[in-house]
Short mmCIF file of N, CA and C in Angstrom, two decimals:
data_model
loop_
_atom_site.label_atom_id
_atom_site.label_comp_id
_atom_site.label_asym_id
_atom_site.label_seq_id
_atom_site.Cartn_x
_atom_site.Cartn_y
_atom_site.Cartn_z
N GLN A 4 77.50 -74.09 -153.55
CA GLN A 4 78.26 -75.64 -153.51
C GLN A 4 77.28 -76.89 -151.95
N VAL A 5 77.53 -78.19 -151.87
CA VAL A 5 76.56 -79.27 -151.29
C VAL A 5 77.71 -79.56 -150.14
N GLN A 6 77.40 -79.05 -148.77
CA GLN A 6 78.32 -80.10 -148.06
C GLN A 6 77.13 -81.59 -147.11
N LEU A 7 78.01 -82.38 -147.84
CA LEU A 7 77.77 -84.09 -147.28
C LEU A 7 78.55 -84.46 -145.99
N VAL A 8 77.53 -85.33 -145.51
CA VAL A 8 77.38 -84.94 -143.95
C VAL A 8 77.00 -87.03 -143.83
N GLU A 9 78.54 -88.05 -143.25
CA GLU A 9 78.01 -89.06 -143.82
C GLU A 9 78.07 -89.55 -142.12
N SER A 10 77.57 -90.64 -141.35
CA SER A 10 77.35 -91.21 -140.35
C SER A 10 77.28 -92.29 -140.78
N GLY A 11 77.12 -93.65 -139.85
CA GLY A 11 77.16 -94.93 -139.77
C GLY A 11 78.34 -95.55 -140.28
N GLY A 12 78.60 -96.98 -140.90
CA GLY A 12 79.94 -97.58 -141.03
C GLY A 12 80.56 -98.45 -139.47
N GLY A 13 81.31 -99.06 -139.60
CA GLY A 13 82.01 -99.35 -138.66
C GLY A 13 82.27 -101.54 -139.42
N SER A 14 82.17 -102.37 -138.07
CA SER A 14 83.14 -103.38 -138.05
C SER A 14 82.26 -104.31 -138.27
N VAL A 15 82.69 -105.27 -138.73
CA VAL A 15 80.82 -106.51 -138.96
C VAL A 15 81.35 -107.49 -139.06
N GLN A 16 80.80 -108.52 -138.74
CA GLN A 16 80.84 -110.14 -139.25
C GLN A 16 80.28 -110.40 -139.92
N ALA A 17 80.68 -110.99 -141.01
CA ALA A 17 79.60 -111.59 -142.67
C ALA A 17 78.75 -112.06 -142.32
N GLY A 18 77.20 -111.43 -143.29
CA GLY A 18 76.20 -111.98 -142.75
C GLY A 18 75.50 -111.10 -142.07
N GLY A 19 76.42 -109.77 -141.10
CA GLY A 19 75.78 -109.40 -140.51
C GLY A 19 75.07 -107.72 -140.99
N SER A 20 75.10 -106.58 -140.62
CA SER A 20 74.01 -105.32 -141.62
C SER A 20 74.86 -104.09 -141.00
N LEU A 21 74.87 -103.50 -141.66
CA LEU A 21 75.12 -102.05 -141.52
C LEU A 21 73.88 -100.79 -141.85
N ARG A 22 74.16 -99.58 -141.63
CA ARG A 22 73.35 -98.80 -142.29
C ARG A 22 74.19 -97.18 -142.93
N LEU A 23 74.67 -97.12 -143.59
CA LEU A 23 74.65 -95.62 -143.56
C LEU A 23 73.79 -94.39 -143.75
N SER A 24 74.37 -93.42 -143.31
CA SER A 24 73.33 -92.14 -143.61
C SER A 24 74.40 -90.92 -144.32
N CYS A 25 73.92 -90.39 -144.77
CA CYS A 25 74.87 -89.40 -145.54
C CYS A 25 73.29 -87.97 -146.45
N ALA A 26 73.66 -86.34 -145.33
CA ALA A 26 72.45 -85.93 -144.90
C ALA A 26 73.62 -84.56 -145.84
N ALA A 27 72.18 -83.63 -147.53
CA ALA A 27 72.95 -82.41 -147.25
C ALA A 27 72.84 -81.49 -146.81
N TYR A 28 73.67 -80.38 -147.48
CA TYR A 28 73.30 -78.86 -146.45
C TYR A 28 73.54 -78.22 -147.76
N GLY A 29 74.02 -76.90 -147.49
CA GLY A 29 73.59 -76.11 -148.63
C GLY A 29 72.42 -75.82 -149.21
N HIS A 30 73.47 -75.59 -150.97
CA HIS A 30 72.79 -75.67 -152.28
C HIS A 30 71.96 -77.04 -152.75
N THR A 31 70.77 -77.31 -151.17
CA THR A 31 70.20 -78.95 -152.20
C THR A 31 69.90 -78.79 -153.14
N TYR A 32 69.66 -77.83 -153.72
CA TYR A 32 69.18 -78.04 -155.97
C TYR A 32 70.05 -78.59 -156.42
N LEU A 33 71.30 -78.16 -156.03
CA LEU A 33 72.36 -79.15 -156.97
C LEU A 33 72.51 -80.62 -156.18
N SER A 34 71.98 -81.18 -155.86
CA SER A 34 72.27 -82.85 -155.44
C SER A 34 70.65 -83.16 -155.25
N HIS A 35 70.66 -83.64 -156.63
CA HIS A 35 68.81 -83.99 -157.01
C HIS A 35 68.96 -85.99 -157.08
N CYS A 36 70.35 -85.83 -157.28
CA CYS A 36 71.10 -87.51 -157.28
C CYS A 36 71.60 -87.28 -156.12
N MET A 37 71.80 -88.45 -155.10
CA MET A 37 72.83 -89.18 -153.81
C MET A 37 73.26 -90.11 -153.86
N GLY A 38 74.18 -90.42 -153.32
CA GLY A 38 74.49 -92.78 -153.42
C GLY A 38 76.14 -92.52 -152.82
N TRP A 39 76.35 -93.54 -153.22
CA TRP A 39 77.65 -94.16 -152.61
C TRP A 39 78.12 -94.57 -153.66
N PHE A 40 79.50 -93.99 -153.23
CA PHE A 40 80.62 -95.73 -153.49
C PHE A 40 81.68 -95.77 -152.75
N ARG A 41 82.39 -96.63 -153.48
CA ARG A 41 83.33 -97.42 -152.30
C ARG A 41 84.52 -97.85 -153.45
N GLN A 42 85.74 -97.84 -151.75
CA GLN A 42 87.21 -97.87 -152.67
C GLN A 42 87.79 -98.74 -151.69
N ALA A 43 87.83 -100.24 -152.36
CA ALA A 43 88.77 -100.64 -151.35
C ALA A 43 90.18 -100.75 -152.05
N PRO A 44 91.16 -101.05 -151.21
CA PRO A 44 92.36 -100.64 -150.77
C PRO A 44 92.98 -102.19 -151.80
N GLY A 45 93.84 -101.00 -152.80
CA GLY A 45 94.56 -101.53 -154.24
C GLY A 45 93.51 -101.74 -154.79
N LYS A 46 92.50 -100.84 -154.74
CA LYS A 46 91.11 -101.40 -156.31
C LYS A 46 90.43 -100.10 -156.51
N GLU A 47 90.01 -100.07 -157.63
CA GLU A 47 89.55 -99.20 -158.22
C GLU A 47 88.02 -98.37 -157.37
N ARG A 48 87.47 -97.54 -157.53
CA ARG A 48 86.90 -96.96 -156.99
C ARG A 48 85.52 -96.66 -157.62
N GLU A 49 84.10 -97.58 -157.26
CA GLU A 49 83.20 -98.29 -157.96
C GLU A 49 82.16 -97.62 -157.27
N GLY A 50 80.94 -96.94 -158.24
CA GLY A 50 79.88 -96.96 -157.77
C GLY A 50 79.20 -98.14 -157.04
N VAL A 51 78.13 -97.87 -155.64
CA VAL A 51 77.41 -99.13 -155.30
C VAL A 51 76.05 -98.63 -155.32
N ALA A 52 75.16 -97.36 -155.61
CA ALA A 52 74.40 -97.32 -154.71
C ALA A 52 73.98 -95.63 -155.69
N ALA A 53 72.78 -95.44 -155.75
CA ALA A 53 71.94 -94.05 -155.89
C ALA A 53 70.84 -94.00 -156.37
N ILE A 54 70.29 -92.48 -155.93
CA ILE A 54 69.05 -92.30 -156.24
C ILE A 54 68.74 -90.75 -156.40
N ASP A 55 67.84 -90.81 -157.19
CA ASP A 55 67.23 -89.45 -157.83
C ASP A 55 66.36 -88.53 -156.96
N THR A 56 65.82 -87.28 -156.62
CA THR A 56 64.12 -87.35 -156.24
C THR A 56 63.44 -87.68 -156.42
N GLY A 57 63.41 -88.53 -157.40
CA GLY A 57 62.23 -88.60 -158.43
C GLY A 57 61.95 -90.11 -157.89
N GLY A 58 62.88 -90.75 -157.55
CA GLY A 58 63.41 -92.23 -156.35
C GLY A 58 64.07 -93.49 -157.11
N ASP A 59 64.40 -92.70 -158.66
CA ASP A 59 64.77 -93.93 -159.27
C ASP A 59 65.96 -94.09 -158.87
N THR A 60 66.66 -95.41 -158.06
CA THR A 60 68.09 -95.74 -157.91
C THR A 60 68.61 -96.75 -159.60
N PHE A 61 70.22 -96.69 -158.84
CA PHE A 61 70.51 -97.43 -159.33
C PHE A 61 71.61 -98.47 -157.91
N TYR A 62 72.40 -99.61 -158.48
CA TYR A 62 72.59 -99.87 -157.56
C TYR A 62 74.15 -101.17 -159.19
N ALA A 63 75.19 -100.95 -158.46
CA ALA A 63 76.23 -102.20 -158.98
C ALA A 63 75.54 -103.30 -158.54
N ASP A 64 76.04 -103.76 -159.80
CA ASP A 64 75.47 -105.78 -159.88
C ASP A 64 75.94 -106.17 -158.40
N SER A 65 77.22 -106.11 -157.81
CA SER A 65 77.69 -107.04 -156.93
C SER A 65 76.80 -106.52 -155.52
N VAL A 66 75.92 -105.33 -155.23
CA VAL A 66 75.24 -105.69 -154.35
C VAL A 66 73.57 -105.55 -154.27
N LYS A 67 73.13 -105.79 -155.47
CA LYS A 67 71.70 -105.80 -156.13
C LYS A 67 71.14 -107.15 -155.17
N GLY A 68 70.08 -106.81 -154.41
CA GLY A 68 69.53 -107.97 -153.72
C GLY A 68 69.73 -107.84 -151.93
N ARG A 69 71.16 -107.12 -151.56
CA ARG A 69 71.42 -106.82 -150.67
C ARG A 69 71.72 -105.66 -149.91
N PHE A 70 72.03 -104.67 -150.75
CA PHE A 70 71.64 -103.35 -150.62
C PHE A 70 70.34 -102.24 -150.84
N THR A 71 69.96 -102.13 -149.92
CA THR A 71 69.02 -100.43 -150.40
C THR A 71 69.08 -99.20 -150.07
N ILE A 72 69.05 -98.46 -151.11
CA ILE A 72 68.73 -97.00 -150.86
C ILE A 72 67.95 -96.60 -150.30
N SER A 73 67.48 -95.43 -149.48
CA SER A 73 66.22 -94.95 -149.75
C SER A 73 66.60 -93.19 -149.45
N GLN A 74 65.70 -92.85 -149.24
CA GLN A 74 66.04 -91.02 -148.74
C GLN A 74 64.58 -90.35 -147.52
N ASP A 75 64.84 -89.53 -147.44
CA ASP A 75 63.48 -89.55 -146.78
C ASP A 75 62.40 -88.17 -147.07
N LEU A 76 62.03 -87.41 -146.45
CA LEU A 76 60.74 -87.14 -147.09
C LEU A 76 61.42 -85.74 -147.80
N ALA A 77 62.24 -85.09 -147.34
CA ALA A 77 62.94 -83.93 -147.67
C ALA A 77 64.06 -84.11 -149.16
N LYS A 78 64.32 -85.19 -149.11
CA LYS A 78 65.07 -85.47 -150.38
C LYS A 78 66.64 -84.99 -149.57
N THR A 79 66.96 -84.94 -148.47
CA THR A 79 68.08 -84.18 -148.78
C THR A 79 68.54 -84.59 -147.83
N THR A 80 68.33 -86.01 -147.08
CA THR A 80 68.98 -87.30 -146.82
C THR A 80 69.24 -89.36 -146.98
N VAL A 81 69.96 -89.70 -147.82
CA VAL A 81 69.81 -90.40 -148.09
C VAL A 81 70.74 -92.09 -147.28
N TYR A 82 70.02 -92.66 -147.03
CA TYR A 82 70.65 -93.72 -146.69
C TYR A 82 70.80 -95.34 -147.04
N LEU A 83 71.64 -96.48 -146.73
CA LEU A 83 72.47 -97.62 -146.60
C LEU A 83 71.79 -98.56 -146.96
N GLN A 84 71.11 -99.23 -146.85
CA GLN A 84 70.87 -100.25 -145.51
C GLN A 84 71.72 -101.16 -146.11
N MET A 85 72.75 -102.07 -145.61
CA MET A 85 73.24 -103.28 -145.55
C MET A 85 73.15 -104.92 -145.49
N ASN A 86 72.71 -105.39 -145.85
CA ASN A 86 72.82 -106.61 -145.15
C ASN A 86 73.21 -107.42 -146.04
N SER A 87 73.11 -108.52 -145.44
CA SER A 87 74.51 -109.60 -146.13
C SER A 87 75.37 -109.27 -146.53
N LEU A 88 76.30 -108.83 -144.98
CA LEU A 88 77.53 -108.10 -146.01
C LEU A 88 78.49 -109.36 -146.36
N LYS A 89 79.54 -108.44 -146.63
CA LYS A 89 80.43 -110.44 -147.15
C LYS A 89 81.50 -109.30 -147.23
N PRO A 90 82.56 -110.66 -146.97
CA PRO A 90 84.39 -109.91 -146.59
C PRO A 90 84.28 -108.74 -148.13
N GLU A 91 84.34 -109.07 -148.77
CA GLU A 91 84.62 -108.08 -150.19
C GLU A 91 84.00 -106.35 -150.73
N ASP A 92 82.73 -106.32 -149.58
CA ASP A 92 82.25 -105.39 -149.13
C ASP A 92 83.27 -104.09 -148.04
N THR A 93 83.83 -104.99 -147.65
CA THR A 93 84.82 -103.90 -147.12
C THR A 93 85.89 -102.79 -147.73
N ALA A 94 85.89 -101.56 -147.22
CA ALA A 94 85.57 -100.75 -148.20
C ALA A 94 85.81 -99.06 -147.38
N MET A 95 86.30 -97.62 -148.14
CA MET A 95 85.91 -96.57 -147.43
C MET A 95 84.16 -96.49 -148.32
N TYR A 96 83.25 -95.99 -148.07
CA TYR A 96 82.77 -95.68 -148.89
C TYR A 96 82.02 -93.52 -148.62
N TYR A 97 81.52 -93.14 -150.07
CA TYR A 97 82.05 -92.21 -149.56
C TYR A 97 80.41 -92.12 -150.09
N CYS A 98 80.00 -90.90 -149.56
CA CYS A 98 78.52 -90.53 -150.38
C CYS A 98 78.72 -88.88 -151.25
N ALA A 99 78.54 -89.40 -152.02
CA ALA A 99 78.35 -88.03 -153.35
C ALA A 99 77.41 -87.82 -154.08
N ALA A 100 77.11 -86.95 -153.95
CA ALA A 100 76.03 -86.39 -154.82
C ALA A 100 76.32 -84.97 -156.14
N ASP A 101 75.74 -85.23 -157.08
CA ASP A 101 75.39 -84.43 -158.30
C ASP A 101 73.80 -83.92 -159.14
N VAL A 102 73.75 -83.60 -159.55
CA VAL A 102 72.64 -82.92 -160.16
C VAL A 102 71.36 -84.35 -160.82
N THR A 103 72.28 -84.91 -161.79
CA THR A 103 72.14 -86.30 -162.15
C THR A 103 72.62 -88.03 -161.59
N CYS A 104 72.59 -88.39 -162.01
CA CYS A 104 72.62 -89.88 -161.69
C CYS A 104 73.96 -90.49 -162.95
N MET A 105 73.96 -89.18 -163.36
CA MET A 105 75.26 -90.23 -165.03
C MET A 105 76.50 -90.90 -164.61
N GLY A 106 76.86 -90.29 -163.52
CA GLY A 106 78.25 -89.85 -162.92
C GLY A 106 78.03 -91.43 -161.68
N TRP A 107 77.23 -91.59 -161.99
CA TRP A 107 77.82 -93.15 -160.98
C TRP A 107 77.31 -94.45 -162.33
N VAL A 108 77.28 -94.01 -163.38
CA VAL A 108 77.06 -95.04 -164.57
C VAL A 108 78.79 -94.72 -165.88
N ARG A 109 78.94 -93.95 -165.80
CA ARG A 109 79.88 -93.49 -166.45
C ARG A 109 80.23 -92.16 -166.82
N PRO A 110 81.61 -91.63 -166.30
CA PRO A 110 82.77 -92.82 -166.76
C PRO A 110 83.13 -93.61 -165.13
N PRO A 111 84.03 -94.76 -165.02
CA PRO A 111 84.06 -95.84 -163.89
C PRO A 111 84.49 -94.88 -163.07
N GLY A 112 84.41 -95.19 -161.62
CA GLY A 112 85.13 -94.44 -160.37
C GLY A 112 84.09 -93.07 -160.31
N GLY A 113 83.06 -92.44 -160.76
CA GLY A 113 82.39 -91.48 -160.44
C GLY A 113 83.25 -90.02 -160.39
N GLU A 114 84.68 -89.94 -161.39
CA GLU A 114 85.21 -89.09 -161.66
C GLU A 114 84.51 -87.47 -161.95
N ASP A 115 83.13 -87.57 -162.23
CA ASP A 115 82.85 -86.25 -162.84
C ASP A 115 81.56 -86.15 -161.55
N VAL A 116 81.96 -86.63 -161.00
CA VAL A 116 80.60 -86.47 -159.75
C VAL A 116 81.79 -85.68 -159.36
N LYS A 117 80.33 -84.12 -158.66
CA LYS A 117 80.91 -82.73 -157.88
C LYS A 117 80.80 -82.94 -156.80
N TYR A 118 79.83 -83.47 -155.53
CA TYR A 118 80.30 -82.69 -154.72
C TYR A 118 80.39 -84.58 -153.99
N TRP A 119 81.51 -84.12 -153.09
CA TRP A 119 81.63 -85.35 -152.02
C TRP A 119 82.33 -85.12 -150.85
N GLY A 120 81.20 -86.36 -149.82
CA GLY A 120 81.90 -86.73 -148.82
C GLY A 120 83.17 -87.30 -147.95
N GLN A 121 84.04 -87.01 -146.86
CA GLN A 121 84.77 -87.23 -146.67
C GLN A 121 85.44 -89.12 -145.94
N GLY A 122 83.97 -89.54 -146.02
CA GLY A 122 84.27 -91.17 -145.82
C GLY A 122 84.02 -91.63 -144.95
N THR A 123 83.57 -92.78 -144.53
CA THR A 123 82.91 -93.74 -143.86
C THR A 123 83.80 -95.33 -143.71
N GLN A 124 84.13 -95.66 -142.95
CA GLN A 124 85.07 -97.01 -142.63
C GLN A 124 83.96 -98.48 -142.76
N VAL A 125 83.91 -98.87 -143.74
CA VAL A 125 82.99 -100.32 -143.48
C VAL A 125 84.12 -101.86 -143.58
N THR A 126 84.21 -102.18 -142.21
CA THR A 126 84.95 -103.61 -142.33
C THR A 126 84.32 -104.80 -142.29
N VAL A 127 84.43 -106.07 -143.04
CA VAL A 127 83.17 -106.95 -143.20
C VAL A 127 84.49 -108.33 -142.57
N SER A 128 84.06 -109.08 -141.79
CA SER A 128 85.11 -109.56 -141.26
C SER A 128 84.79 -111.39 -141.66
N SER A 129 85.44 -112.21 -141.91
CA SER A 129 84.79 -113.46 -142.47
C SER A 129 84.85 -114.43 -141.49
#
């Protein structure tokens, strides 16, 4: 089992920045890929960004150029630096982990991704 503990999030005005962190505990060999999904009210959950232990990354088109995912040297903590935030970025952000990053691509919404954090709210006001 893998436990994911998130921190960060909060409220910011449009154009501002926030940083999310997610630490994995337990059988971390099962979390070769870690990243984030988000779900806004009334919308489907979507993959935002992911990174594997080899350093390969995935970004949703809507966040490319604004969000950056990174990991610590132990590769058990990932960070999501979110810049130039927009009101449409407002959502509950969930840290997730799995053996591979395929779950960030399909099926949509990450329904096959195995490990999930509790979620942290990000609110961007205009």
